JSON list of C-alpha atoms in Angstrom, two decimals:
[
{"chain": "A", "resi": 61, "resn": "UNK", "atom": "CA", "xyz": [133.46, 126.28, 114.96]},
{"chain": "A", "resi": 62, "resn": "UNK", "atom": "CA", "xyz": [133.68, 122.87, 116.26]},
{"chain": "A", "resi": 63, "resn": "UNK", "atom": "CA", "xyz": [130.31, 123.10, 118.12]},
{"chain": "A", "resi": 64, "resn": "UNK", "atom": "CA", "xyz": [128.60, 123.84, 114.69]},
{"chain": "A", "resi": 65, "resn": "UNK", "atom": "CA", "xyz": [130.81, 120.60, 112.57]},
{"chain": "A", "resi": 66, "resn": "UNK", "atom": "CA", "xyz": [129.30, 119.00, 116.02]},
{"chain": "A", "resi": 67, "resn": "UNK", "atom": "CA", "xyz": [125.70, 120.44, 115.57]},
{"chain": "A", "resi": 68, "resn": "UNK", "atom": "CA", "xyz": [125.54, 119.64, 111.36]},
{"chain": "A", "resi": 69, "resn": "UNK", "atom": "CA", "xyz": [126.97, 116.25, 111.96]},
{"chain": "A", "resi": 70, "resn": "UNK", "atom": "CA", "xyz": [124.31, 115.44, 114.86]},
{"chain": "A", "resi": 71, "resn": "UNK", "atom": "CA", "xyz": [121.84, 116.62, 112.50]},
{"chain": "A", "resi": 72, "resn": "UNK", "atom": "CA", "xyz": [122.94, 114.55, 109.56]},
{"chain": "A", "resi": 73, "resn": "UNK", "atom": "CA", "xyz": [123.30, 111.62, 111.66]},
{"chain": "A", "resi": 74, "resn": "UNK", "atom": "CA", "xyz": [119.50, 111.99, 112.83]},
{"chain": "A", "resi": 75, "resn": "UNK", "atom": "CA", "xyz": [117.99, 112.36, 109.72]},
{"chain": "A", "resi": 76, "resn": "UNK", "atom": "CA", "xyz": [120.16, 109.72, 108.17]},
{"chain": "A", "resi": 77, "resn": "UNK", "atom": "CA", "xyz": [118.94, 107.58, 110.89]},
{"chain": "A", "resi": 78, "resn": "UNK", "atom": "CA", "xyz": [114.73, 108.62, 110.76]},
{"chain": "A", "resi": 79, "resn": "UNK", "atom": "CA", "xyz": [114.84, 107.58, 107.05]},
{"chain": "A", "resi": 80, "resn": "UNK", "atom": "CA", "xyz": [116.50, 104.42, 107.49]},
{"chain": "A", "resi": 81, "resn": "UNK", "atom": "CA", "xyz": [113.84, 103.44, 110.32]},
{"chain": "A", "resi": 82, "resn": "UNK", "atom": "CA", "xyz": [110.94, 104.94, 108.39]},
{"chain": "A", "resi": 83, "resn": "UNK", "atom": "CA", "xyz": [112.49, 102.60, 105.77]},
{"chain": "A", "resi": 84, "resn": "UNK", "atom": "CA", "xyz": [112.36, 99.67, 107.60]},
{"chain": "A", "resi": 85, "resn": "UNK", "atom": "CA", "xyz": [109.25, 100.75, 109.96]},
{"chain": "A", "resi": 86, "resn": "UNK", "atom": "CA", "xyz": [107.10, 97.47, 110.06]},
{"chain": "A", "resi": 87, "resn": "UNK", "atom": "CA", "xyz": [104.32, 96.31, 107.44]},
{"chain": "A", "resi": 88, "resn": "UNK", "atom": "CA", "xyz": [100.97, 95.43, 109.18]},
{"chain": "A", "resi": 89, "resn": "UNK", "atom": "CA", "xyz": [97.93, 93.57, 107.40]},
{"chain": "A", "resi": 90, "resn": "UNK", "atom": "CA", "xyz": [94.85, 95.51, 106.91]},
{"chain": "A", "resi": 91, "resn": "UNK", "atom": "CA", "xyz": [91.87, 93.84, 107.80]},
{"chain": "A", "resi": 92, "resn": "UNK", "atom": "CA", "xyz": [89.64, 92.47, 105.50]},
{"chain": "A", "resi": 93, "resn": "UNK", "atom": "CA", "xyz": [86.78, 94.49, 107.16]},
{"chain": "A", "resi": 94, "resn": "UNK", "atom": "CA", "xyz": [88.50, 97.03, 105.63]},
{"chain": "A", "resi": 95, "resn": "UNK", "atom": "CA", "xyz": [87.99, 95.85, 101.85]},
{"chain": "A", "resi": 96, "resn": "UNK", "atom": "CA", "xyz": [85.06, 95.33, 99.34]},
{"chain": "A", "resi": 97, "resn": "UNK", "atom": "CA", "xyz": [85.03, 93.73, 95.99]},
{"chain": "A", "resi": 98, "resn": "UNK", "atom": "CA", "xyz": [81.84, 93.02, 94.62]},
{"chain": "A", "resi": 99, "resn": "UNK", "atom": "CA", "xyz": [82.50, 91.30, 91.72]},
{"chain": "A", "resi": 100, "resn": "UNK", "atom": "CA", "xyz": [84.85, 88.83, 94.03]},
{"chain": "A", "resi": 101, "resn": "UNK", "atom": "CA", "xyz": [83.89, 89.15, 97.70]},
{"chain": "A", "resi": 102, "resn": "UNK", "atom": "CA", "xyz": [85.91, 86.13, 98.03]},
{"chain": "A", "resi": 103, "resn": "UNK", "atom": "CA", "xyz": [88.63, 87.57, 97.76]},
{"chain": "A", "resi": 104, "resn": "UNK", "atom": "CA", "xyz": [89.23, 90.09, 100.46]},
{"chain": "A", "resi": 105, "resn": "UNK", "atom": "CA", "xyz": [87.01, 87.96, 102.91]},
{"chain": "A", "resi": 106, "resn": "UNK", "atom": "CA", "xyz": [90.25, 87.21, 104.99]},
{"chain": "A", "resi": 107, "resn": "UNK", "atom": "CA", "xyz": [89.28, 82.95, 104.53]},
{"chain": "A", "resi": 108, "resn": "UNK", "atom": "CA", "xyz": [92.07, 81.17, 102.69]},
{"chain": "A", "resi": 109, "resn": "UNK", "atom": "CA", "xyz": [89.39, 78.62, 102.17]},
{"chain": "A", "resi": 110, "resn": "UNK", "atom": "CA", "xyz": [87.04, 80.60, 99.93]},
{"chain": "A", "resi": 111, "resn": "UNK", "atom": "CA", "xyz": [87.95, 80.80, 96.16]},
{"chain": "A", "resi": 112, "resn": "UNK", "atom": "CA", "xyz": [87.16, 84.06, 93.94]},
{"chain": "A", "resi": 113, "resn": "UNK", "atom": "CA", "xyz": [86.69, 83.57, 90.16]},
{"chain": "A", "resi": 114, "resn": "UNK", "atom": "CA", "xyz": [87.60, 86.34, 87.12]},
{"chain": "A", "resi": 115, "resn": "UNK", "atom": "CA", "xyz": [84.49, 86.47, 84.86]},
{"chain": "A", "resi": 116, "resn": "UNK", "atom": "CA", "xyz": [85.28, 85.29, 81.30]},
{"chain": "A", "resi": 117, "resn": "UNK", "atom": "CA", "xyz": [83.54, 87.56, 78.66]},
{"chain": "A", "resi": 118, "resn": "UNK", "atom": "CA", "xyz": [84.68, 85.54, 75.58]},
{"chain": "A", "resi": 119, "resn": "UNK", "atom": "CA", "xyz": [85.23, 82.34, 73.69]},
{"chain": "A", "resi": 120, "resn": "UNK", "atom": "CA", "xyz": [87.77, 80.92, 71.58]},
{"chain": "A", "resi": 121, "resn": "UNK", "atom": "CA", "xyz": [87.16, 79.36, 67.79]},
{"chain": "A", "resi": 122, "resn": "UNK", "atom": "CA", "xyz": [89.62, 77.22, 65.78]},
{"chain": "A", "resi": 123, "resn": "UNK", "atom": "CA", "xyz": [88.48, 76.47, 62.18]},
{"chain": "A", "resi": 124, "resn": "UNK", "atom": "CA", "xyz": [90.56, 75.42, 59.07]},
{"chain": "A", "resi": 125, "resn": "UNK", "atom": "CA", "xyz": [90.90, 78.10, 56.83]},
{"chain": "A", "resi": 126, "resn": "UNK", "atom": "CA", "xyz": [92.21, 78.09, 53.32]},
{"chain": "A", "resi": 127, "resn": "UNK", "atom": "CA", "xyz": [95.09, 80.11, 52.54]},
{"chain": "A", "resi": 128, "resn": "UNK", "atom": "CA", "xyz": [94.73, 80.40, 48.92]},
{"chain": "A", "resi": 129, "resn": "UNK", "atom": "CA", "xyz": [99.08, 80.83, 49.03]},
{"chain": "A", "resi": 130, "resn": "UNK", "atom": "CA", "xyz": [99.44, 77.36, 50.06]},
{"chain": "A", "resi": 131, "resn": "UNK", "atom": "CA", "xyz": [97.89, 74.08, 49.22]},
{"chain": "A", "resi": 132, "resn": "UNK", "atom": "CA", "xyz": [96.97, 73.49, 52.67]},
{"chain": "A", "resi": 133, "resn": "UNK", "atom": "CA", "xyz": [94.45, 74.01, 54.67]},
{"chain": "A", "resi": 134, "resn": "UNK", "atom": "CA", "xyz": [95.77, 75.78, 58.04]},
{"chain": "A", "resi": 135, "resn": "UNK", "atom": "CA", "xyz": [93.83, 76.38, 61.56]},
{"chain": "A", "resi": 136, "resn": "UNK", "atom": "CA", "xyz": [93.38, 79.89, 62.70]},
{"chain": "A", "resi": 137, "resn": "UNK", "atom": "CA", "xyz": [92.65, 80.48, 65.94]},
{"chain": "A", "resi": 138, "resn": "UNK", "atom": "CA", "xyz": [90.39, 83.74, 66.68]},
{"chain": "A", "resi": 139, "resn": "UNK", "atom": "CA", "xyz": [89.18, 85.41, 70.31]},
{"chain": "A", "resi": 140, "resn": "UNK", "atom": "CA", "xyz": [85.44, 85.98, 70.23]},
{"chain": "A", "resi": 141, "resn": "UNK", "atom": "CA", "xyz": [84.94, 88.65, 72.95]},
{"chain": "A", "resi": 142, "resn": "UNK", "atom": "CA", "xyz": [87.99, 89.49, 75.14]},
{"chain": "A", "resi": 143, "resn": "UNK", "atom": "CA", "xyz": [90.80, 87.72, 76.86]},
{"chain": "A", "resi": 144, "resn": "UNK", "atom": "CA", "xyz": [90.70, 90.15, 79.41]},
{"chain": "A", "resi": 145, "resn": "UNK", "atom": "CA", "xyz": [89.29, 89.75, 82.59]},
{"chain": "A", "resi": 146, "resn": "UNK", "atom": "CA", "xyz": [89.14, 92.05, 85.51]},
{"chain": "A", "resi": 147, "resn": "UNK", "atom": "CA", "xyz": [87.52, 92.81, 89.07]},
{"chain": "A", "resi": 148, "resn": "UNK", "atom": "CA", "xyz": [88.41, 95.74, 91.45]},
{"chain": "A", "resi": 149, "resn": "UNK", "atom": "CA", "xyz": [88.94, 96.02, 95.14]},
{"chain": "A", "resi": 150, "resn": "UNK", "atom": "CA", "xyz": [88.37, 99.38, 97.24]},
{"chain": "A", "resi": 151, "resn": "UNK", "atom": "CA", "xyz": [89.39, 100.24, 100.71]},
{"chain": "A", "resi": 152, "resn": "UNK", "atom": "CA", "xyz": [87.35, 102.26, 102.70]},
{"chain": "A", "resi": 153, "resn": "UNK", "atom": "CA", "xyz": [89.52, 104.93, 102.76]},
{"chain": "A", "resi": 154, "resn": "UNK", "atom": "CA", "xyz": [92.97, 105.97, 100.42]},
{"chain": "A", "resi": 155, "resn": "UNK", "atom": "CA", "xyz": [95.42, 104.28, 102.55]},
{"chain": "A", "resi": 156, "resn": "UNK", "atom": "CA", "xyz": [99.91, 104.11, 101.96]},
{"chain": "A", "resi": 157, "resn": "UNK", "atom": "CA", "xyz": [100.14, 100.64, 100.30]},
{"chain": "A", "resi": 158, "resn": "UNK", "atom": "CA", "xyz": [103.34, 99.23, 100.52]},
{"chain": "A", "resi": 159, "resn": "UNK", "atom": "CA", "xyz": [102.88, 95.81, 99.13]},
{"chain": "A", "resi": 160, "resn": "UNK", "atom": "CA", "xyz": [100.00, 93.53, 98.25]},
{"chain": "A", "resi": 161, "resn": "UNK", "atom": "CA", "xyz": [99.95, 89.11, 98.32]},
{"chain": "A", "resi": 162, "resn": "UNK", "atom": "CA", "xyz": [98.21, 87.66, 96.00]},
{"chain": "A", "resi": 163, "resn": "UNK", "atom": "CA", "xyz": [96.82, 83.53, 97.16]},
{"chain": "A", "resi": 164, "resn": "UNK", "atom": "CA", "xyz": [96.92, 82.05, 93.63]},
{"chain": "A", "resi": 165, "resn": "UNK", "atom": "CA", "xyz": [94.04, 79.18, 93.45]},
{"chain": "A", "resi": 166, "resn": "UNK", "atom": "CA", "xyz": [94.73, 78.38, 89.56]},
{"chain": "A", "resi": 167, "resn": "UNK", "atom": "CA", "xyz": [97.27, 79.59, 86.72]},
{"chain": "A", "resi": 168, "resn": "UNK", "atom": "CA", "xyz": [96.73, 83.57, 86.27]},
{"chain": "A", "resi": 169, "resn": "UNK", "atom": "CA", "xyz": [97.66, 84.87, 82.91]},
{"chain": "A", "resi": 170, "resn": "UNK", "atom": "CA", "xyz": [99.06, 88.05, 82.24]},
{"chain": "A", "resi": 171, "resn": "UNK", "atom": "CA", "xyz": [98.82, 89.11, 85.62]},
{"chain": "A", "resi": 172, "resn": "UNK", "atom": "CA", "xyz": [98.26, 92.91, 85.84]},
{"chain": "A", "resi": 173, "resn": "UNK", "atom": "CA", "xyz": [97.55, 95.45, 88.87]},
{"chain": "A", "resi": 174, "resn": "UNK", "atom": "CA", "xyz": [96.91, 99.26, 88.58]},
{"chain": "A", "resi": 175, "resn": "UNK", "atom": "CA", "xyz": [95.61, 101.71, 91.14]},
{"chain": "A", "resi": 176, "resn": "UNK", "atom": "CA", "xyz": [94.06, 104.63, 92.01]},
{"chain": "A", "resi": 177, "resn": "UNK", "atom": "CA", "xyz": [93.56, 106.87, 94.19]},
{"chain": "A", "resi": 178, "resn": "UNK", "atom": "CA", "xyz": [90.75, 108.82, 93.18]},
{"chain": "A", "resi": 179, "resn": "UNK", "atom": "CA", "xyz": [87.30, 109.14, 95.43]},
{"chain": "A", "resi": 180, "resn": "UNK", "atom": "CA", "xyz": [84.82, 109.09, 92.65]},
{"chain": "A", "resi": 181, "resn": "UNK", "atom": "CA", "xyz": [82.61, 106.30, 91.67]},
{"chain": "A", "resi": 182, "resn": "UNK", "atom": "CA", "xyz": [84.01, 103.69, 89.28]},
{"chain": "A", "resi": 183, "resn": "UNK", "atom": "CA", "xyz": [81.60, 103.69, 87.49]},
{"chain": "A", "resi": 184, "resn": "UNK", "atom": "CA", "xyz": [82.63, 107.12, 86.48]},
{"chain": "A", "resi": 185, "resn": "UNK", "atom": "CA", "xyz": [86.20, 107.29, 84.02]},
{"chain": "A", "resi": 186, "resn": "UNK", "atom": "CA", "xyz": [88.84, 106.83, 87.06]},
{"chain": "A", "resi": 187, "resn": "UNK", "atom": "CA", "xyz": [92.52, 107.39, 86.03]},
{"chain": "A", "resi": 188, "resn": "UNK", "atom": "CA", "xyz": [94.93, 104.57, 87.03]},
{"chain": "A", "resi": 189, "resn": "UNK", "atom": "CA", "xyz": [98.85, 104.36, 87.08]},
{"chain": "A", "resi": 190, "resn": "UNK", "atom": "CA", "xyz": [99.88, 101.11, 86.21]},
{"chain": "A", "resi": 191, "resn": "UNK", "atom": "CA", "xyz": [102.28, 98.75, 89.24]},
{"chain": "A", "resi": 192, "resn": "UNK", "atom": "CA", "xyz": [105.27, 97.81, 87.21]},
{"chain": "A", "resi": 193, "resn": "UNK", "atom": "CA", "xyz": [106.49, 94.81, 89.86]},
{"chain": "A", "resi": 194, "resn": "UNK", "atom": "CA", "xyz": [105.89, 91.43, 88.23]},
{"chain": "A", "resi": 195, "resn": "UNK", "atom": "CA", "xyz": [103.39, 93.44, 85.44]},
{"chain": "A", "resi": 196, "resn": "UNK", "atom": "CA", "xyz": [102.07, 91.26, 82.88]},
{"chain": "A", "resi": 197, "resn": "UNK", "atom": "CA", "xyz": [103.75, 87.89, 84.21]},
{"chain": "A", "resi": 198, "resn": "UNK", "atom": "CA", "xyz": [102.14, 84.73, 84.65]},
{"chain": "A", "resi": 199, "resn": "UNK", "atom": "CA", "xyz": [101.37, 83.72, 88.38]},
{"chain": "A", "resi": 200, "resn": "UNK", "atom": "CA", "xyz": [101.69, 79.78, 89.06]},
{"chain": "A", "resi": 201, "resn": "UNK", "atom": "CA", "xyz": [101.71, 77.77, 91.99]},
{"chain": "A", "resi": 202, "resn": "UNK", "atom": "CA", "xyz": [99.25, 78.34, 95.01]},
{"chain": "A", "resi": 203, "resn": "UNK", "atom": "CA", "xyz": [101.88, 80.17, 97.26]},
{"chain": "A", "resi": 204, "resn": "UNK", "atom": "CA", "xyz": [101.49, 83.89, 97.77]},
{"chain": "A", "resi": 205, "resn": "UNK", "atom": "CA", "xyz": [103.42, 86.25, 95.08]},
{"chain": "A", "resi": 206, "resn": "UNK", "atom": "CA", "xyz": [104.18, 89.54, 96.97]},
{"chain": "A", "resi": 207, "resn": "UNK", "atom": "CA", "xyz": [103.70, 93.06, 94.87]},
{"chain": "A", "resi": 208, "resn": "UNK", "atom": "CA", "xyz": [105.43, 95.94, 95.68]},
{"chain": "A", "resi": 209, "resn": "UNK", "atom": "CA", "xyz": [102.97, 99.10, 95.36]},
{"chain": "A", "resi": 210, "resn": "UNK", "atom": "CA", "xyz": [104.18, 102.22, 97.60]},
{"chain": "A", "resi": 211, "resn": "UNK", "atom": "CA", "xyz": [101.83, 104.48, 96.86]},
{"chain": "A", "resi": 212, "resn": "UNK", "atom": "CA", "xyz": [98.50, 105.48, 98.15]},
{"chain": "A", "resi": 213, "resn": "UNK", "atom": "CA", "xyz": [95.66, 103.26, 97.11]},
{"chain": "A", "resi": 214, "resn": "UNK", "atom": "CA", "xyz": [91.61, 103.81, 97.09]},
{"chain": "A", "resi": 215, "resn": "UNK", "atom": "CA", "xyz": [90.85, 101.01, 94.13]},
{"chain": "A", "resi": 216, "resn": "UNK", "atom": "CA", "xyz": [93.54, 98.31, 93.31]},
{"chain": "A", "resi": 217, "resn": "UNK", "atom": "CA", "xyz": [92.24, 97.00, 89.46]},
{"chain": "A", "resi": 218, "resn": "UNK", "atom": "CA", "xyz": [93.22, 93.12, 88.81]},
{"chain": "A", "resi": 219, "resn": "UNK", "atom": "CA", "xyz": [93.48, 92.23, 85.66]},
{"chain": "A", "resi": 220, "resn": "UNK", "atom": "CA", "xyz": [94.79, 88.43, 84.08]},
{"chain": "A", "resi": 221, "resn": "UNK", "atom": "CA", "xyz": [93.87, 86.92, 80.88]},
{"chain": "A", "resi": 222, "resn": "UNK", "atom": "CA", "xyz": [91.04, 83.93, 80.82]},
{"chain": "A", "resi": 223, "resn": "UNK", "atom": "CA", "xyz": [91.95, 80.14, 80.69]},
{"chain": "A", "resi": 224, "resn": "UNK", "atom": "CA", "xyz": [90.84, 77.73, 78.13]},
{"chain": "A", "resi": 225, "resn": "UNK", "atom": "CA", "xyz": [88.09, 75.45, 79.28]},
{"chain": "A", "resi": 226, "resn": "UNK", "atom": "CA", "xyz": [89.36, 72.46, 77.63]},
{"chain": "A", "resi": 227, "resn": "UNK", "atom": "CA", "xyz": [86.94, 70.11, 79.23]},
{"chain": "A", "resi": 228, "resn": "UNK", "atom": "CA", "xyz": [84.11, 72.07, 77.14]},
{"chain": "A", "resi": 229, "resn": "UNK", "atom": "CA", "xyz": [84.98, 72.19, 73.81]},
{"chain": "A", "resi": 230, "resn": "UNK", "atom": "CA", "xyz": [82.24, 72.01, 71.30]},
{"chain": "A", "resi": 231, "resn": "UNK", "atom": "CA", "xyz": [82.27, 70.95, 68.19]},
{"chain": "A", "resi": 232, "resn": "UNK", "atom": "CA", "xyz": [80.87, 72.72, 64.60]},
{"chain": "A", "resi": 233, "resn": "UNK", "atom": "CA", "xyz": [79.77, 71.34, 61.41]},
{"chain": "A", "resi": 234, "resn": "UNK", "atom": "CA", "xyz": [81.96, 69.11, 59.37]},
{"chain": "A", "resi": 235, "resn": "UNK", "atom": "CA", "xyz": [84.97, 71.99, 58.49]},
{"chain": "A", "resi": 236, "resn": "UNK", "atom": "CA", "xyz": [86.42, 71.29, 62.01]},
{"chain": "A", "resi": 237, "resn": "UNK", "atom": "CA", "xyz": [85.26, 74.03, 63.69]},
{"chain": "A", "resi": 238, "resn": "UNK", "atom": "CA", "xyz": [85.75, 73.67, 67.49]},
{"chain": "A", "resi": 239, "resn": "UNK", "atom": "CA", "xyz": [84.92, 76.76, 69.77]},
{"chain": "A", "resi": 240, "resn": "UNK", "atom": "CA", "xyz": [86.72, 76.74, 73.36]},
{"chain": "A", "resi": 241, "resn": "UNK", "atom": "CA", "xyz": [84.81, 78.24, 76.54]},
{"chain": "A", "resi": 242, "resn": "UNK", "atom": "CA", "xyz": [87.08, 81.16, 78.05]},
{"chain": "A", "resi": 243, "resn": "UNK", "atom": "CA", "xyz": [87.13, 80.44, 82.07]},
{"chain": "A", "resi": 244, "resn": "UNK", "atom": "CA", "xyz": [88.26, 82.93, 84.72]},
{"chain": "A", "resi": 245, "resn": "UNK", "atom": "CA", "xyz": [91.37, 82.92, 87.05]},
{"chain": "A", "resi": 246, "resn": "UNK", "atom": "CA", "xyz": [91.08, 82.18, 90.67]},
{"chain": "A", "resi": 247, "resn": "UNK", "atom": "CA", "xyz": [92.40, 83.80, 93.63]},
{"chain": "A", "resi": 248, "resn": "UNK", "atom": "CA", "xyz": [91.88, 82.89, 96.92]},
{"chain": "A", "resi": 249, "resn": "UNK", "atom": "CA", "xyz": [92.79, 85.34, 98.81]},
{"chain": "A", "resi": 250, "resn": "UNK", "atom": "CA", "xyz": [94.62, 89.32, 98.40]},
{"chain": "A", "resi": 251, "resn": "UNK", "atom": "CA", "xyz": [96.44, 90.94, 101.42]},
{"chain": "A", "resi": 252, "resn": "UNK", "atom": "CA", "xyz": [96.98, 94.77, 101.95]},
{"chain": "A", "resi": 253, "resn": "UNK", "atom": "CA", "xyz": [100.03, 95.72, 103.88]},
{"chain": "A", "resi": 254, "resn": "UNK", "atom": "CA", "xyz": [100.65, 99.15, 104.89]},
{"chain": "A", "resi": 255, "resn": "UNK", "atom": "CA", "xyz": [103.42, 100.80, 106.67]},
{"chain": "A", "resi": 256, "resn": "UNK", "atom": "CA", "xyz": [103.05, 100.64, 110.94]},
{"chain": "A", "resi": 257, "resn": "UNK", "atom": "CA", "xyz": [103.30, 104.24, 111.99]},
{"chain": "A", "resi": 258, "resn": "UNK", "atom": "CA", "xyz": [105.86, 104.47, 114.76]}
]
């Protein structure tokens, strides 16, 4: 009897103890060799140096409208195009990713990552599950901002909302019209970290 409390407890013991170091097993970089983004090959290119830019696909107009409620004229502010701005980054093969670092270069709006897992083509309908850690927050500063992702991960999508270009406003005709260039996000630099195999 006590050889088999003995034998349950060892086991116990051992198992407790392989989870708690698979828990804490190590996080090792991946190499950028190992990443591609073609929209933003600047970011995954392992240089801190290099700067990768969010396309804008949009613009922003202001105008004075009249709301025939009130006396006074009031300025509405409308999004021509999207806010949204995204790029994608693959690995070359699904890989366990425990946590990503994003290099901020610039302010990123609405900060947003999803993944997937799937092999097929982007440009095909891929299903992704949204990363709740940080989701939808605004990234400042230029040091990294760590996201936890622990799952397996073929595409990681990146998705922020554009910046005004306030240095470009134009100006309309004599209503007041001003329309506001859209410009992307930067990033200098995003790090995949996966867990070291013992």
């Amino acid at each position: 009897m006590e050889m088999r409390v003995f034998g349950v407890l060892s086991f116990l013991l051992c198992t407790v103890m392989g989870c708690a170091l698979l828990q804490g097993a190590p996080s090792v970089e991946i190499p950028a060799s190992r990443l591609f983004c073609a929209q933003n090959p600047e970011m995954v290119d392992g240089d801190l140096s290099t700067v990768g830019t969010f396309t804008p696909k949009g613009s922003i107009k202001k105008e004075f409208m009249v709301n025939f409620g009130y006396a006074s004229r009031q300025y509405q502010r409308r999004v021509i195009g999207s806010l949204k701005t995204e790029t994608l980054i693959k690995l070359d093969a699904p890989t366990y990713i425990k946590y990503i670092e994003v290099y901020p270069a610039s302010t990123i709006p609405n900060f947003a990552l999803d993944t997937t897992a799937e092999k097929k083509s982007p440009k095909w309908s891929l299903s992704f599950a949204a990363v709740e850690d940080k989701r939808a927050q605004k990234v400042e500063g230029t040091l990294p901002v760590r996201f936890q992702i622990e799952r397996e991960v073929l595409y990681l999508r990146l998705t922020a909302n554009a910046l005004e270009d306030v240095d470009n406003v134009s100006h309309g005709d004599e209503t007041g019209e001003l329309r506001i260039p859209l410009k992307g996000a930067s990033i200098r630099e995003v790090k995949f970290f996966e867990r070291q195999s013992l």
